[in-house]
Short mmCIF file of C-alpha atoms in Angstrom, two decimals:
data_model
loop_
_atom_site.label_atom_id
_atom_site.label_comp_id
_atom_site.label_asym_id
_atom_site.label_seq_id
_atom_site.Cartn_x
_atom_site.Cartn_y
_atom_site.Cartn_z
CA MET N 1 1.73 -21.58 -7.05
CA VAL N 2 -1.46 -19.81 -8.20
CA GLY N 3 -1.40 -16.14 -8.10
CA SER N 4 -3.55 -13.29 -8.84
CA LYS N 5 -2.53 -13.21 -12.32
CA ASP N 6 -3.35 -16.80 -12.84
CA LEU N 7 -7.01 -16.44 -11.53
CA PRO N 8 -9.90 -15.89 -13.73
CA PRO N 9 -11.15 -12.41 -13.20
CA SER N 10 -13.96 -11.72 -11.24
CA THR N 11 -17.16 -10.99 -12.86
CA THR N 12 -19.20 -10.35 -9.63
CA PRO N 13 -20.64 -6.90 -9.25
CA PHE N 14 -18.57 -5.10 -6.62
CA PHE N 15 -21.63 -3.53 -5.18
CA PRO N 16 -23.52 -4.89 -3.13
CA ASN N 17 -21.98 -8.47 -3.81
CA VAL N 18 -18.35 -8.18 -3.35
CA PHE N 19 -18.69 -5.21 -0.83
CA PHE N 20 -21.05 -7.11 1.25
CA ARG N 21 -18.93 -10.45 1.41
CA ASN N 22 -15.74 -8.33 2.14
CA GLN N 23 -17.17 -6.38 5.12
CA PHE N 24 -19.29 -8.86 6.82
CA ARG N 25 -18.68 -12.63 5.80
CA ALA N 26 -14.98 -12.98 5.49
CA LYS N 27 -13.29 -14.45 8.56
CA PRO N 28 -10.14 -13.01 9.70
CA GLN N 29 -7.00 -15.12 9.71
CA TRP N 30 -4.82 -14.26 12.90
CA PRO N 31 -1.18 -15.12 13.34
CA ALA N 32 -0.93 -18.69 14.72
CA PRO N 33 -0.62 -19.01 18.47
CA GLY N 34 3.02 -18.84 19.63
CA THR N 35 4.08 -16.80 16.46
CA SER N 36 7.18 -14.79 17.46
CA LEU N 37 8.75 -11.87 15.70
CA SER N 38 11.68 -11.66 18.06
CA GLY N 39 14.79 -10.51 16.62
CA GLN N 40 12.93 -9.01 13.58
CA THR N 41 12.65 -5.52 12.45
CA ALA N 42 9.75 -3.87 10.68
CA ILE N 43 9.10 -0.64 8.68
CA VAL N 44 5.46 0.63 8.96
CA THR N 45 4.51 4.06 7.08
CA GLY N 46 1.81 6.06 8.28
CA ALA N 47 2.08 4.34 11.76
CA ASN N 48 1.22 7.22 14.00
CA THR N 49 -2.38 6.50 13.66
CA GLY N 50 -5.37 4.66 12.01
CA LEU N 51 -4.50 1.12 10.57
CA GLY N 52 -0.83 1.78 10.65
CA TYR N 53 -0.68 2.29 14.34
CA GLU N 54 -2.98 -0.74 14.85
CA ALA N 55 -0.67 -3.00 12.54
CA ALA N 56 2.37 -1.68 14.32
CA ALA N 57 0.91 -2.44 17.61
CA GLN N 58 -0.04 -6.08 16.36
CA LEU N 59 3.48 -6.72 15.10
CA LEU N 60 4.89 -5.68 18.47
CA GLY N 61 2.41 -8.05 20.33
CA LEU N 62 3.93 -10.67 18.40
CA GLN N 63 7.15 -9.84 20.20
CA LEU N 64 8.68 -7.81 17.41
CA SER N 65 12.10 -6.47 18.31
CA ARG N 66 12.44 -3.11 16.29
CA LEU N 67 9.84 -1.15 14.64
CA VAL N 68 10.41 2.00 12.55
CA VAL N 69 7.59 4.24 12.64
CA ALA N 70 7.53 6.37 9.30
CA VAL N 71 5.67 9.53 9.51
CA ARG N 72 5.08 13.07 8.01
CA SER N 73 5.10 14.72 11.33
CA LEU N 74 7.67 13.64 13.74
CA GLU N 75 5.85 15.27 16.67
CA ARG N 76 2.50 13.04 16.01
CA GLY N 77 5.11 10.11 15.41
CA GLU N 78 6.59 10.49 18.67
CA ALA N 79 3.16 10.79 20.48
CA ALA N 80 2.14 7.43 18.81
CA ALA N 81 5.45 5.75 19.51
CA ALA N 82 5.35 6.78 23.05
CA LYS N 83 2.11 4.88 23.58
CA LEU N 84 3.57 1.79 21.79
CA ARG N 85 6.81 1.85 23.91
CA GLN N 86 4.53 1.93 27.01
CA LEU N 87 2.70 -1.28 25.90
CA HIS N 88 5.93 -3.06 24.57
CA PRO N 89 8.91 -1.82 26.75
CA LYS N 90 11.21 -4.53 25.39
CA ALA N 91 10.76 -3.41 21.88
CA THR N 92 12.89 -0.53 20.16
CA VAL N 93 10.61 1.91 18.58
CA ASP N 94 12.03 4.64 16.29
CA VAL N 95 10.35 7.52 14.50
CA TRP N 96 11.62 8.68 11.14
CA GLU N 97 10.29 11.46 8.92
CA LEU N 98 8.64 10.40 5.81
CA ASP N 99 6.67 12.75 3.48
CA MET N 100 5.21 10.90 0.76
CA SER N 101 4.22 14.07 -0.99
CA SER N 102 8.03 14.54 -1.55
CA TYR N 103 10.32 12.40 -3.88
CA ALA N 104 13.31 13.89 -1.95
CA SER N 105 11.83 12.70 1.63
CA VAL N 106 11.15 9.20 0.08
CA GLN N 107 14.80 8.93 -1.22
CA ALA N 108 16.08 10.16 2.08
CA PHE N 109 14.21 7.89 4.00
CA ALA N 110 15.57 4.77 1.90
CA ARG N 111 18.99 5.94 2.33
CA ARG N 112 18.48 6.05 5.94
CA ALA N 113 17.13 2.40 6.03
CA ASP N 114 20.14 1.30 4.16
CA ALA N 115 22.56 3.05 6.30
CA GLN N 116 20.96 2.53 9.91
CA LEU N 117 19.32 -0.79 9.71
CA PRO N 118 21.33 -3.83 9.92
CA ARG N 119 18.32 -6.04 9.40
CA ILE N 120 14.86 -5.67 7.74
CA ASP N 121 12.42 -8.52 7.74
CA MET N 122 9.35 -6.68 6.39
CA ALA N 123 7.95 -3.36 5.36
CA ILE N 124 4.09 -2.24 5.37
CA LEU N 125 3.61 0.73 2.95
CA ASN N 126 0.34 2.22 4.46
CA ALA N 127 0.52 5.83 3.89
CA GLY N 128 -2.19 7.09 1.84
CA LEU N 129 -5.09 9.54 1.61
CA VAL N 130 -8.33 10.79 0.21
CA ARG N 131 -8.60 14.25 -1.41
CA LEU N 132 -12.11 15.61 -2.06
CA GLU N 133 -10.61 18.65 -3.61
CA PHE N 134 -7.82 18.93 -6.40
CA HIS N 135 -4.64 19.76 -4.87
CA LYS N 136 -1.26 19.70 -7.01
CA ILE N 137 2.16 19.20 -5.30
CA GLU N 138 4.06 21.88 -6.41
CA ALA N 139 7.62 20.30 -6.32
CA THR N 140 6.41 17.38 -8.66
CA GLY N 141 3.54 18.99 -10.66
CA HIS N 142 1.30 15.88 -9.74
CA GLU N 143 -2.07 15.94 -8.14
CA GLU N 144 -1.62 14.91 -4.50
CA THR N 145 -3.91 11.64 -4.44
CA LEU N 146 -1.70 10.34 -7.41
CA GLN N 147 1.47 11.41 -5.90
CA VAL N 148 1.05 10.03 -2.40
CA ASN N 149 -1.10 6.74 -3.27
CA TYR N 150 0.88 5.54 -6.32
CA LEU N 151 3.98 7.48 -7.30
CA SER N 152 5.72 7.99 -4.14
CA THR N 153 4.70 4.72 -2.88
CA VAL N 154 6.08 2.77 -5.81
CA LEU N 155 9.34 4.81 -5.50
CA LEU N 156 9.63 3.92 -2.02
CA ALA N 157 8.94 0.30 -2.85
CA VAL N 158 11.42 -0.10 -5.70
CA LEU N 159 14.11 1.79 -3.46
CA LEU N 160 13.51 -0.80 -0.74
CA LEU N 161 13.75 -3.82 -2.87
CA PRO N 162 17.59 -4.28 -2.93
CA ILE N 163 17.74 -3.14 0.75
CA LEU N 164 15.37 -5.70 1.70
CA LYS N 165 16.94 -8.20 -0.29
CA ALA N 166 20.39 -7.44 1.26
CA LYS N 167 19.29 -6.97 4.81
CA GLY N 168 16.54 -9.80 5.14
CA PRO N 169 16.46 -12.47 7.64
CA PRO N 170 19.67 -14.61 7.60
CA ASN N 171 18.97 -18.08 6.86
CA GLY N 172 15.34 -17.56 7.02
CA PRO N 173 12.14 -16.80 4.75
CA PRO N 174 12.49 -13.91 2.36
CA PRO N 175 11.61 -10.42 3.53
CA ARG N 176 8.11 -9.11 2.97
CA LEU N 177 6.95 -5.84 1.30
CA SER N 178 3.31 -5.25 1.57
CA ILE N 179 1.64 -2.02 -0.37
CA VAL N 180 -1.80 -1.20 1.36
CA ASN N 181 -4.54 -1.33 -1.34
CA ALA N 182 -8.36 -0.97 -1.34
CA ALA N 183 -11.21 -3.32 -2.51
CA LEU N 184 -12.47 -0.30 -4.07
CA SER N 185 -9.82 -0.67 -6.83
CA LEU N 186 -12.06 -3.30 -8.18
CA ALA N 187 -14.90 -0.67 -8.44
CA ALA N 188 -12.69 1.77 -10.55
CA LYS N 189 -14.31 3.16 -13.55
CA PHE N 190 -10.96 4.56 -14.78
CA PRO N 191 -12.56 6.92 -17.24
CA ASN N 192 -9.04 8.24 -18.37
CA ARG N 193 -7.69 4.80 -19.27
CA ALA N 194 -7.43 5.81 -22.98
CA ALA N 195 -5.25 8.97 -22.35
CA ASN N 196 -2.09 8.76 -24.05
CA PRO N 197 0.19 9.65 -22.02
CA LEU N 198 -1.74 8.43 -19.03
CA LEU N 199 -0.29 9.55 -15.98
CA PRO N 200 -0.39 13.49 -16.82
CA SER N 201 -4.34 12.98 -17.23
CA PHE N 202 -4.49 12.64 -13.66
CA ASP N 203 -3.19 16.09 -13.16
CA ASP N 204 -5.93 17.98 -14.94
CA PRO N 205 -8.20 19.96 -12.51
CA ALA N 206 -11.03 19.90 -14.94
CA ALA N 207 -10.92 16.01 -14.89
CA PHE N 208 -10.62 15.51 -11.00
CA GLU N 209 -13.31 13.60 -9.50
CA ALA N 210 -12.23 12.57 -5.98
CA ARG N 211 -13.92 9.10 -5.75
CA GLU N 212 -12.52 7.97 -9.13
CA HIS N 213 -9.01 9.33 -8.44
CA TYR N 214 -8.85 7.39 -5.17
CA HIS N 215 -10.15 4.20 -6.87
CA SER N 216 -7.90 4.63 -9.83
CA SER N 217 -4.75 5.56 -7.56
CA LYS N 218 -5.30 2.02 -6.15
CA LEU N 219 -5.85 0.39 -9.52
CA LEU N 220 -2.57 1.86 -10.98
CA ALA N 221 -0.68 -0.29 -8.14
CA HIS N 222 -2.54 -3.38 -9.43
CA MET N 223 -1.02 -2.79 -12.87
CA PHE N 224 2.70 -1.92 -11.48
CA LEU N 225 2.63 -5.05 -9.40
CA TRP N 226 1.37 -7.08 -12.31
CA GLN N 227 4.87 -6.19 -14.01
CA LEU N 228 7.09 -6.01 -11.13
CA ALA N 229 6.32 -9.56 -9.98
CA ASP N 230 7.89 -10.84 -13.09
CA ARG N 231 11.00 -8.89 -12.28
CA VAL N 232 11.67 -9.66 -8.60
CA ALA N 233 12.09 -13.43 -7.51
CA SER N 234 9.77 -14.50 -4.64
CA THR N 235 13.24 -15.89 -3.09
CA ASP N 236 14.52 -12.20 -3.00
CA VAL N 237 11.61 -10.33 -1.64
CA ILE N 238 8.03 -11.27 -1.37
CA VAL N 239 5.84 -8.21 -2.68
CA ASN N 240 2.00 -8.13 -2.31
CA LEU N 241 -0.88 -5.94 -2.15
CA ALA N 242 -3.11 -5.95 0.96
CA ASP N 243 -6.76 -4.73 1.32
CA PRO N 244 -8.00 -3.97 4.86
CA ALA N 245 -11.51 -3.25 3.67
CA TRP N 246 -13.37 -0.38 4.70
CA CYS N 247 -12.82 0.24 8.55
CA LYS N 248 -14.26 2.48 11.03
CA GLY N 249 -12.21 4.98 13.18
CA THR N 250 -9.43 5.67 10.55
CA ASP N 251 -7.87 8.92 9.52
CA LEU N 252 -7.96 8.03 5.54
CA GLY N 253 -10.13 11.11 5.05
CA ARG N 254 -8.39 13.38 7.24
CA ASP N 255 -8.08 16.26 4.78
CA VAL N 256 -11.88 16.39 4.50
CA GLN N 257 -12.91 19.83 5.47
CA SER N 258 -16.79 19.61 5.06
CA ALA N 259 -18.29 19.01 8.37
CA PRO N 260 -21.44 17.17 6.75
CA LEU N 261 -19.13 14.82 4.66
CA ARG N 262 -17.08 13.92 7.77
CA ALA N 263 -20.42 13.11 9.70
CA ALA N 264 -21.68 10.99 6.78
CA ALA N 265 -18.39 9.09 6.49
CA LYS N 266 -18.32 8.44 10.31
CA LEU N 267 -22.01 7.16 10.04
CA PHE N 268 -21.27 4.94 7.21
CA GLY N 269 -18.16 3.80 8.82
CA ALA N 270 -20.13 2.91 11.93
CA ALA N 271 -22.79 0.98 10.28
CA THR N 272 -20.47 -1.05 7.76
CA GLY N 273 -16.85 -0.62 8.84
CA ARG N 274 -14.65 -3.23 10.37
CA PRO N 275 -12.91 -2.59 13.69
CA LYS N 276 -9.44 -1.10 13.00
CA ALA N 277 -8.01 -4.21 14.85
CA VAL N 278 -9.67 -6.72 12.06
CA GLY N 279 -8.61 -4.32 9.09
CA ALA N 280 -5.04 -3.98 10.29
CA SER N 281 -4.84 -7.95 10.59
CA CYS N 282 -4.88 -8.02 6.91
CA LEU N 283 -1.87 -5.99 6.83
CA VAL N 284 -0.15 -8.20 9.27
CA ASP N 285 -1.27 -11.31 7.46
CA ALA N 286 0.30 -10.14 4.50
CA VAL N 287 3.76 -9.88 6.03
CA VAL N 288 3.36 -12.56 8.72
CA ASN N 289 1.24 -15.26 7.67
CA LYS N 290 1.63 -15.19 3.90
CA GLY N 291 4.64 -16.48 2.20
CA GLN N 292 5.92 -16.98 -1.28
CA GLU N 293 2.62 -17.79 -2.49
CA SER N 294 1.39 -14.37 -2.10
CA HIS N 295 4.17 -12.76 -4.21
CA GLY N 296 2.74 -10.37 -6.90
CA CYS N 297 -0.81 -11.02 -5.47
CA PHE N 298 -3.77 -8.86 -4.36
CA LEU N 299 -4.72 -9.98 -0.95
CA MET N 300 -8.42 -9.16 0.01
CA SER N 301 -10.16 -10.63 2.95
CA TRP N 302 -6.89 -12.68 3.79
CA GLN N 303 -7.12 -14.53 0.45
CA ILE N 304 -5.46 -14.11 -2.88
CA HIS N 305 -7.96 -12.59 -5.18
CA PRO N 306 -7.89 -11.61 -8.89
CA PHE N 307 -6.87 -8.17 -9.73
CA ALA N 308 -9.45 -5.97 -11.27
CA ALA N 309 -11.09 -7.23 -14.26
CA PHE N 310 -9.88 -4.73 -16.54
CA LEU N 311 -6.27 -5.90 -16.34
CA TYR N 312 -7.24 -9.17 -18.07
CA THR N 313 -8.52 -7.74 -21.10
CA PRO N 314 -6.62 -6.68 -24.36
CA GLU N 315 -7.20 -3.22 -23.62
CA GLY N 316 -5.98 -3.70 -19.97
CA ALA N 317 -2.90 -5.23 -21.42
CA VAL N 318 -2.07 -2.09 -23.39
CA VAL N 319 -2.72 0.35 -20.46
CA ILE N 320 -0.55 -2.19 -17.99
CA GLN N 321 2.43 -1.56 -20.26
CA ARG N 322 1.75 2.22 -20.63
CA VAL N 323 1.42 2.61 -16.85
CA TRP N 324 4.90 0.51 -16.36
CA ASP N 325 6.66 2.67 -19.03
CA GLU N 326 5.67 6.11 -17.86
CA THR N 327 5.99 5.22 -14.07
CA LEU N 328 9.55 4.16 -14.90
CA ALA N 329 10.08 7.20 -16.93
CA GLU N 330 8.81 9.53 -14.11
CA LEU N 331 11.15 7.93 -11.74
CA ASP N 332 14.06 7.62 -13.64
CA PHE N 333 15.71 10.40 -11.79
CA ALA N 334 16.01 8.08 -8.97
CA GLY N 335 17.62 5.10 -10.82
CA VAL N 336 14.73 2.90 -10.51
CA ARG N 337 15.53 1.11 -13.92
CA GLY N 338 18.90 0.14 -12.99
CA ILE N 339 17.51 -1.08 -9.50
CA LEU N 340 14.97 -3.31 -11.08
CA GLU N 341 17.72 -4.75 -13.46
CA SER N 342 19.90 -5.48 -10.51
CA MET N 343 16.85 -7.40 -8.95
CA ARG N 344 16.88 -9.60 -12.11
CA ALA N 345 20.51 -10.56 -11.97
#
């Protein structure tokens, strides 16, 4: 199998070449007619709105039996679940609290999944945000974009690995774990790449630049998966990254306070964005259509794509290892090293 690591790095300029192809020329790969998820259980984080909601609806449209809607606001989650239950009355739709800015909430969610779900076939880690202003999470000491898009997402992914392995489909294909990523990771300039230690450099208010922080938060996931794929067998859990491309009508920039900026983003989305249904199909593709060939891969436009070109360089190799080591050290309180060792056993 040829994965992202095995492909030659792309030298095509992101703007306009890659962006144009990704937005306008790529063709959706919908599940084959007759595809049924009957009897299966899925977790979708951030499923109360935007792409998360649309992906959840598409999974239920494939006769998914049980869905866990993981959300920060139970009230908003219940409102979304009510609509999903009305559309799919035969399915069980649960709403569980998950605050990605809180390590404790992430740990509690994983424990609940282990205790209450007898079977888990797939998980889509979709929760994420864009911050235009610097905001530090006091409980962790980290800038919020780094915390939500990378650190808490990686923690949840690692905590779910042994649970998925133990509760995957009996006598079936391995369970899937897909982390929502972004093609914009390929455009990351990563200005703090030489910082040592690296992760604390994201927490410096003087160095905060909203666009680069978002791009780099997604690039960090490339680096983590580069290492993780060698430690988790595709026969146990299939782990991949999925890019839905730029989509119109999502709440990714929900925290943007500036009315002109919100209007500009809405206008740009209307002109260039994919419909939510098409963007969400990338997430569904990652957990329904794709199999072991996608393990450890970055999926863009429904295809296995190389990671960001920086990862293939000698400097990139050094930074990949630094990101891995610092991430494991940051998450050591949750026993991630032991979990990853158990996955190799």
